[in-house]
Tab-separated table of C-alpha atoms in Angstrom:
chain	number	residue	atom	x	y	z
A	828	MET	CA	110.130	-149.955	167.136
A	829	ILE	CA	106.743	-151.576	167.592
A	830	VAL	CA	106.798	-155.340	168.070
A	831	LYS	CA	104.639	-158.368	168.766
A	832	ASN	CA	105.887	-161.962	169.045
A	833	GLU	CA	109.203	-161.224	167.356
A	834	GLU	CA	111.475	-163.514	169.392
A	835	HIS	CA	112.927	-165.022	166.204
A	836	THR	CA	113.858	-161.714	164.540
A	837	LEU	CA	114.330	-158.974	167.149
A	838	GLU	CA	117.838	-160.017	168.232
A	839	ASN	CA	119.095	-159.966	164.628
A	840	CYS	CA	117.640	-156.516	164.050
A	841	LEU	CA	119.115	-154.995	167.198
A	842	THR	CA	122.482	-156.685	166.660
A	843	SER	CA	122.686	-155.170	163.181
A	844	ILE	CA	122.435	-151.608	164.565
A	845	LYS	CA	124.478	-152.109	167.718
A	846	GLY	CA	126.307	-148.924	168.686
A	847	ILE	CA	124.371	-146.613	166.380
A	848	PRO	CA	121.295	-145.372	168.312
A	849	ASP	CA	121.728	-143.311	171.482
A	850	GLU	CA	118.530	-144.806	172.859
A	851	ILE	CA	116.362	-147.747	171.830
A	852	ILE	CA	112.604	-147.552	172.340
A	853	ILE	CA	110.508	-150.679	171.920
A	854	VAL	CA	106.720	-150.633	172.183
A	855	ASP	CA	105.140	-154.068	172.540
A	856	THR	CA	101.590	-154.545	171.291
A	857	GLY	CA	100.798	-157.824	173.048
A	858	SER	CA	103.601	-160.367	172.773
A	859	THR	CA	103.072	-163.806	174.306
A	860	ASP	CA	106.586	-165.095	173.588
A	861	ARG	CA	110.079	-163.953	174.678
A	862	THR	CA	110.008	-160.679	172.731
A	863	LYS	CA	109.969	-158.368	175.753
A	864	GLU	CA	112.628	-160.435	177.528
A	865	ILE	CA	114.925	-160.029	174.515
A	866	ALA	CA	114.088	-156.333	174.212
A	867	ARG	CA	115.017	-155.663	177.855
A	868	LYS	CA	118.501	-157.094	177.222
A	869	TRP	CA	119.035	-154.164	174.868
A	870	THR	CA	117.152	-151.284	176.473
A	871	PRO	CA	115.247	-150.261	179.604
A	872	HIS	CA	112.786	-148.414	177.357
A	873	VAL	CA	110.263	-151.199	176.765
A	874	TYR	CA	106.617	-150.142	176.904
A	875	ASP	CA	103.226	-151.772	176.440
A	876	PHE	CA	100.559	-150.534	174.047
A	877	GLU	CA	97.033	-151.935	173.964
A	878	TRP	CA	96.470	-153.080	170.395
A	879	ILE	CA	93.543	-151.334	168.646
A	880	ASP	CA	93.943	-152.595	165.052
A	881	ASP	CA	95.862	-149.465	164.076
A	882	PHE	CA	99.581	-149.575	163.282
A	883	SER	CA	99.828	-145.787	163.072
A	884	ALA	CA	98.462	-145.387	166.591
A	885	ALA	CA	101.117	-147.769	167.902
A	886	ARG	CA	103.935	-146.084	165.980
A	887	ASN	CA	102.833	-142.619	167.092
A	888	ALA	CA	102.863	-143.883	170.682
A	889	SER	CA	106.431	-145.130	170.207
A	890	PHE	CA	107.514	-141.726	168.871
A	891	GLN	CA	106.181	-140.030	172.010
A	892	TYR	CA	108.789	-141.809	174.129
A	893	ALA	CA	111.715	-140.526	172.032
A	894	THR	CA	113.988	-137.907	173.627
A	895	LYS	CA	116.818	-137.518	171.097
A	896	ASP	CA	116.986	-135.035	168.218
A	897	TYR	CA	116.222	-137.575	165.481
A	898	ILE	CA	114.095	-140.720	165.365
A	899	LEU	CA	115.037	-143.774	163.309
A	900	TRP	CA	112.274	-146.369	162.924
A	901	LEU	CA	112.727	-150.059	162.175
A	902	ASP	CA	110.616	-153.206	162.101
A	903	ALA	CA	111.799	-156.273	164.005
A	904	ASP	CA	112.468	-158.139	160.757
A	905	ASP	CA	114.548	-155.286	159.316
A	906	ILE	CA	118.330	-155.374	159.391
A	907	VAL	CA	121.100	-152.939	158.516
A	908	GLU	CA	123.792	-154.834	156.629
A	909	HIS	CA	127.454	-154.336	157.546
A	910	ASP	CA	128.288	-152.119	154.580
A	911	GLN	CA	125.277	-149.924	155.359
A	912	VAL	CA	126.192	-149.581	159.038
A	913	THR	CA	129.274	-147.582	158.031
A	914	LYS	CA	127.140	-145.260	155.907
A	915	LEU	CA	124.639	-144.819	158.726
A	916	LYS	CA	127.386	-143.940	161.214
A	917	GLN	CA	128.841	-141.417	158.761
A	918	LEU	CA	125.403	-139.869	158.316
A	919	LYS	CA	124.923	-139.612	162.077
A	920	ASP	CA	128.301	-137.896	162.509
A	921	SER	CA	127.815	-135.407	159.671
A	922	LEU	CA	124.066	-134.693	159.687
A	923	SER	CA	123.215	-130.998	159.476
A	924	GLU	CA	120.565	-129.731	161.879
A	925	ASN	CA	118.922	-128.053	158.881
A	926	ILE	CA	117.767	-131.464	157.613
A	927	ASP	CA	114.325	-132.516	158.842
A	928	ALA	CA	114.051	-135.966	157.278
A	929	ILE	CA	116.266	-138.542	155.608
A	930	SER	CA	115.043	-141.096	153.105
A	931	MET	CA	116.601	-144.524	152.726
A	932	LYS	CA	116.103	-147.370	150.314
A	933	TYR	CA	113.995	-150.282	151.533
A	934	LEU	CA	114.907	-153.671	150.083
A	935	MET	CA	112.374	-156.507	150.318
A	936	TYR	CA	114.395	-159.698	150.691
A	937	ASP	CA	112.772	-163.120	150.374
A	938	ASN	CA	114.583	-165.600	152.612
A	939	ALA	CA	113.122	-168.599	150.784
A	940	GLN	CA	114.222	-167.461	147.317
A	941	LYS	CA	117.392	-165.742	148.599
A	942	ILE	CA	116.751	-162.712	146.396
A	943	VAL	CA	115.728	-159.074	146.661
A	944	ILE	CA	112.246	-159.177	145.142
A	945	SER	CA	111.366	-155.482	145.244
A	946	TYR	CA	112.472	-152.154	146.628
A	947	THR	CA	111.206	-148.681	147.370
A	948	THR	CA	112.273	-145.505	149.198
A	949	ARG	CA	110.861	-144.356	152.541
A	950	LEU	CA	111.399	-141.622	155.080
A	951	ARG	CA	113.441	-143.465	157.686
A	952	LEU	CA	114.996	-140.843	159.965
A	953	VAL	CA	113.065	-137.736	161.054
A	954	LYS	CA	113.671	-134.762	163.313
A	955	ARG	CA	111.702	-135.255	166.518
A	956	ASN	CA	110.598	-131.644	167.019
A	957	LYS	CA	109.126	-131.357	163.496
A	958	GLY	CA	106.127	-133.394	164.612
A	959	PHE	CA	106.004	-136.104	161.957
A	960	LYS	CA	102.976	-138.376	162.448
A	961	TRP	CA	102.072	-141.811	161.186
A	962	LYS	CA	98.887	-142.241	159.156
A	963	GLY	CA	97.107	-145.341	157.869
A	964	LEU	CA	95.696	-148.445	159.563
A	965	VAL	CA	98.197	-150.795	157.900
A	966	HIS	CA	101.199	-150.066	155.630
A	967	GLU	CA	101.354	-146.749	157.442
A	968	ASP	CA	103.355	-143.753	156.233
A	969	LEU	CA	104.970	-140.752	157.873
A	970	SER	CA	103.384	-137.404	157.101
A	971	ILE	CA	103.514	-133.785	158.205
A	972	ASN	CA	101.299	-130.756	157.615
A	973	ASP	CA	104.265	-128.473	157.078
A	974	SER	CA	107.146	-128.116	154.647
A	975	TYR	CA	110.344	-129.927	155.501
A	976	THR	CA	113.859	-130.414	154.182
A	977	CYS	CA	114.715	-133.930	153.057
A	978	LEU	CA	118.042	-135.609	152.369
A	979	ASN	CA	117.785	-138.559	149.979
A	980	SER	CA	120.514	-140.891	151.193
A	981	GLU	CA	122.013	-143.972	149.535
A	982	ILE	CA	121.622	-146.011	152.718
A	983	SER	CA	119.493	-149.133	152.456
A	984	ILE	CA	117.526	-151.068	155.052
A	985	THR	CA	116.745	-154.710	154.295
A	986	HIS	CA	113.387	-156.223	155.194
A	987	THR	CA	113.898	-159.955	155.674
A	988	LYS	CA	110.716	-161.726	154.651
A	989	THR	CA	110.223	-164.947	156.590
A	990	SER	CA	107.585	-167.603	156.015
A	991	PRO	CA	104.465	-166.216	157.718
A	992	THR	CA	102.346	-168.192	160.127
A	993	PRO	CA	98.687	-168.590	159.066
A	994	SER	CA	97.664	-165.940	161.619
A	995	ASN	CA	100.329	-163.426	160.543
A	996	ASN	CA	99.571	-164.089	156.892
A	997	ARG	CA	95.979	-162.882	157.343
A	998	ARG	CA	96.654	-160.224	159.973
A	999	ASN	CA	96.604	-157.166	157.720
A	1000	ILE	CA	93.558	-158.050	155.667
A	1001	GLU	CA	91.631	-158.993	158.813
A	1002	ILE	CA	92.408	-155.589	160.345
A	1003	TYR	CA	90.911	-153.888	157.291
A	1004	GLU	CA	87.874	-156.164	157.260
A	1005	ARG	CA	87.164	-155.647	160.964
A	1006	GLN	CA	87.368	-151.884	160.502
A	1007	LEU	CA	85.019	-152.052	157.510
A	1008	LYS	CA	82.473	-153.946	159.604
A	1009	LYS	CA	82.712	-151.226	162.260
A	1010	GLY	CA	81.850	-148.623	159.626
A	1011	TYR	CA	85.333	-147.131	159.444
A	1012	LYS	CA	85.612	-144.907	156.378
A	1013	PHE	CA	88.692	-145.714	154.329
A	1014	ASN	CA	90.742	-142.834	152.982
A	1015	ILE	CA	92.384	-143.251	149.590
A	1016	SER	CA	95.570	-144.676	151.137
A	1017	ASP	CA	93.557	-147.281	153.053
A	1018	MET	CA	91.722	-148.253	149.850
A	1019	TYR	CA	95.011	-148.626	147.995
A	1020	HIS	CA	96.602	-150.834	150.630
A	1021	TYR	CA	93.426	-152.855	151.205
A	1022	ALA	CA	93.297	-153.561	147.473
A	1023	ARG	CA	96.892	-154.781	147.600
A	1024	GLU	CA	96.086	-157.073	150.523
A	1025	CYS	CA	93.066	-158.460	148.662
A	1026	LYS	CA	95.275	-159.222	145.670
A	1027	VAL	CA	97.795	-161.039	147.876
A	1028	HIS	CA	94.965	-163.158	149.284
A	1029	LYS	CA	93.547	-163.846	145.803
A	1030	LYS	CA	90.359	-161.888	146.439
A	1031	TYR	CA	90.677	-160.473	142.962
A	1032	GLU	CA	87.148	-159.125	142.517
A	1033	THR	CA	87.413	-157.074	145.709
A	1034	ALA	CA	90.926	-155.972	144.778
A	1035	ILE	CA	89.633	-154.774	141.405
A	1036	GLN	CA	86.805	-152.854	143.093
A	1037	TYR	CA	89.192	-150.907	145.336
A	1038	PHE	CA	91.985	-150.468	142.796
A	1039	GLU	CA	89.425	-148.982	140.401
A	1040	LYS	CA	88.481	-146.444	143.087
A	1041	CYS	CA	92.152	-145.490	143.423
A	1042	LYS	CA	93.010	-145.391	139.721
A	1043	ASN	CA	93.507	-141.823	138.457
A	1044	HIS	CA	92.487	-140.414	141.860
A	1045	PRO	CA	93.885	-136.874	142.376
A	1046	GLU	CA	95.483	-137.838	145.714
A	1047	ILE	CA	97.414	-140.702	144.112
A	1048	SER	CA	100.844	-139.842	142.721
A	1049	LEU	CA	101.594	-140.553	139.076
A	1050	GLU	CA	104.072	-143.247	140.104
A	1051	ASN	CA	101.555	-145.032	142.331
A	1052	ASN	CA	98.902	-144.614	139.648
A	1053	MET	CA	101.145	-146.528	137.257
A	1054	PHE	CA	101.603	-149.211	139.910
A	1055	ILE	CA	97.819	-149.394	140.376
A	1056	HIS	CA	97.360	-149.912	136.636
A	1057	HIS	CA	99.895	-152.743	136.871
A	1058	GLN	CA	98.147	-154.379	139.829
A	1059	LEU	CA	94.753	-154.032	138.150
A	1060	ALA	CA	96.080	-155.631	134.979
A	1061	THR	CA	97.250	-158.646	136.973
A	1062	CYS	CA	93.907	-158.944	138.768
A	1063	TYR	CA	91.965	-158.850	135.498
A	1064	VAL	CA	94.171	-161.602	134.081
A	1065	MET	CA	93.405	-163.709	137.145
A	1066	VAL	CA	89.633	-163.306	136.622
A	1067	LYS	CA	89.963	-164.293	132.958
A	1068	GLN	CA	89.627	-160.820	131.447
A	1069	PRO	CA	92.867	-160.526	129.421
A	1070	GLU	CA	91.381	-157.790	127.235
A	1071	LYS	CA	91.386	-155.529	130.308
A	1072	GLU	CA	95.104	-156.212	130.772
A	1073	LEU	CA	95.819	-154.840	127.301
A	1074	GLU	CA	93.466	-151.899	127.886
A	1075	LEU	CA	95.241	-150.942	131.124
A	1076	THR	CA	98.640	-151.410	129.506
A	1077	LEU	CA	97.741	-149.006	126.708
A	1078	GLN	CA	96.291	-146.537	129.232
A	1079	SER	CA	99.573	-146.597	131.151
A	1080	LEU	CA	101.499	-145.630	128.016
A	1081	ALA	CA	99.383	-142.473	127.801
A	1082	LEU	CA	100.314	-141.518	131.376
A	1083	ASP	CA	104.115	-141.554	131.464
A	1084	VAL	CA	107.291	-143.102	130.077
A	1085	PRO	CA	106.933	-146.885	129.697
A	1086	TYR	CA	106.903	-148.626	133.070
A	1087	PRO	CA	109.045	-151.818	132.863
A	1088	ALA	CA	106.133	-154.044	133.853
A	1089	PHE	CA	104.021	-152.654	131.022
A	1090	SER	CA	106.838	-152.962	128.513
A	1091	CYS	CA	106.955	-156.637	129.478
A	1092	ARG	CA	103.169	-156.874	129.130
A	1093	MET	CA	103.384	-155.390	125.636
A	1094	GLY	CA	106.158	-157.837	124.827
A	1095	GLU	CA	104.026	-160.718	126.082
A	1096	HIS	CA	101.058	-159.515	124.011
A	1097	PHE	CA	103.101	-159.504	120.806
A	1098	LEU	CA	104.797	-162.799	121.675
A	1099	ARG	CA	101.389	-164.453	122.116
A	1100	THR	CA	100.170	-163.081	118.796
A	1101	GLY	CA	103.314	-164.131	116.935
A	1102	HIS	CA	104.749	-160.648	116.279
A	1103	ILE	CA	108.247	-161.554	117.443
A	1104	GLU	CA	110.015	-158.385	116.258
A	1105	ALA	CA	107.503	-156.215	118.122
A	1106	ALA	CA	107.904	-158.396	121.211
A	1107	ILE	CA	111.680	-157.929	121.036
A	1108	PHE	CA	111.254	-154.138	120.851
A	1109	TRP	CA	109.160	-154.032	124.021
A	1110	TYR	CA	111.237	-156.487	126.027
A	1111	LYS	CA	114.344	-154.430	125.236
A	1112	ALA	CA	112.488	-151.289	126.296
A	1113	ALA	CA	111.802	-152.922	129.670
A	1114	TYR	CA	115.464	-152.899	130.670
A	1115	THR	CA	116.823	-149.995	128.609
A	1116	GLN	CA	114.214	-147.308	129.386
A	1117	SER	CA	115.295	-145.471	132.520
A	1118	LEU	CA	112.584	-144.184	134.824
A	1119	PRO	CA	112.542	-140.678	136.336
A	1120	GLU	CA	114.037	-140.388	139.824
A	1121	ARG	CA	110.591	-139.896	141.360
A	1122	TYR	CA	109.873	-143.597	140.791
A	1123	ALA	CA	112.293	-144.390	143.609
A	1124	TRP	CA	109.379	-143.699	145.976
A	1125	SER	CA	107.094	-146.272	144.373
A	1126	VAL	CA	107.333	-150.046	144.655
A	1127	ALA	CA	109.641	-151.493	142.004
A	1128	ASP	CA	109.641	-155.178	141.140
A	1129	GLN	CA	113.194	-156.121	140.194
A	1130	ALA	CA	112.150	-158.827	137.731
A	1131	TYR	CA	110.591	-156.557	135.103
A	1132	HIS	CA	113.751	-154.613	134.310
A	1133	THR	CA	116.380	-157.260	135.012
A	1134	TRP	CA	116.141	-161.009	134.375
A	1135	LEU	CA	112.550	-161.360	133.063
A	1136	PRO	CA	112.879	-159.377	129.787
A	1137	HIS	CA	116.162	-161.155	129.040
A	1138	GLN	CA	114.541	-164.523	129.668
A	1139	GLN	CA	111.728	-163.659	127.273
A	1140	LEU	CA	114.146	-162.251	124.699
A	1141	ALA	CA	115.925	-165.605	124.705
A	1142	LEU	CA	112.599	-167.218	123.754
A	1143	CYS	CA	112.033	-164.634	121.033
A	1144	TYR	CA	115.427	-165.173	119.449
A	1145	GLN	CA	115.033	-168.941	119.666
A	1146	ALA	CA	111.789	-168.546	117.722
A	1147	LEU	CA	113.717	-166.584	115.080
A	1148	GLY	CA	116.476	-169.200	114.975
A	1149	ASP	CA	119.113	-166.769	116.276
A	1150	GLN	CA	120.924	-168.989	118.782
A	1151	LYS	CA	123.730	-166.493	119.423
A	1152	GLU	CA	121.331	-163.792	120.651
A	1153	ALA	CA	119.245	-166.370	122.507
A	1154	GLN	CA	122.298	-167.597	124.423
A	1155	PHE	CA	123.386	-164.030	125.182
A	1156	HIS	CA	120.042	-163.192	126.790
A	1157	GLU	CA	119.929	-166.502	128.661
A	1158	LYS	CA	123.294	-165.592	130.206
A	1159	GLN	CA	122.033	-162.100	131.058
A	1160	ALA	CA	118.946	-163.534	132.751
A	1161	LYS	CA	121.079	-165.893	134.855
A	1162	HIS	CA	123.483	-163.067	135.692
A	1163	TYR	CA	120.671	-160.933	137.126
A	1164	GLN	CA	119.105	-163.861	138.962
A	1165	ASN	CA	122.439	-164.704	140.592
A	1166	ASP	CA	123.066	-161.042	141.381
A	1167	GLN	CA	119.740	-160.795	143.188
A	1168	LYS	CA	120.527	-163.870	145.268
A	1169	LYS	CA	122.221	-161.485	147.599
A	1170	LYS	CA	123.177	-163.113	150.894
A	1171	VAL	CA	122.155	-161.040	153.871
A	1172	ASP	CA	124.900	-161.261	156.478
A	1173	LEU	CA	123.145	-161.551	159.808
């Protein structure tokens, strides 16, 4: 783990995995609170790392201290829920030495809304002697210049999103901006994540500039390319260019099977123009069209294939005077919203 000023979250994280790891390694990047004091209650392996605006450098330093066969990484605001602890213990007891890496689902949980807002899949457990390295200034990823065997597990890790302080809220984008001023040359992954940070901070013009550089780039996977089209469409709407939203939506349909977000965008387009039957077709496609398994590795927003299309279908059927169908979809929308209000047992 790498940590900084995590006194409010670290104990919960470590408690959730108690008894699973054979050693716990915590690298502190400059805490000024009780983080290191809490860490030392759990492990003697607490080390300092001079912060250099590079998350990968810090994570790679933490990996160098590992001595066991496999390395599991966590953030201080991650937890392993009780039902997942059992799965993780079973994996540890049965893991074949022929497996080099294990992927796990990553659930983004919003504490304020009490719902899982998005999810993805990430490499979470890797064999130490394979030499996996972290790359990327922020939103770093594990990579390796060699082939490796991967087990895609059903285990999930939950990222508990707390209300950020003003400094933490701007931390990532400020890292990118400082590096740009120093003349650091962004690779395509840096551009992609910088664009996402700009969108979060409502710097839509800059986000558009960098998303456009990433769109259709050969190093970007098809799944992430679809996500980029989605993010670009949102940015163009925010700068009052709705025609670009429709253009990007149509482009996405030429790339792959309909992405739920774009099915909803098509539904919204037809709803705005009064073509209710066409809107119904696309909103139904949003939750009935299954995506290929490879999309598990891209970011998926729960809303677009669960409660949102049902909510909009209720509006469509109300417009047609079909109260029975409208009520059915209202109930479905509430069902999904309640289902996503999943309580994380800390």
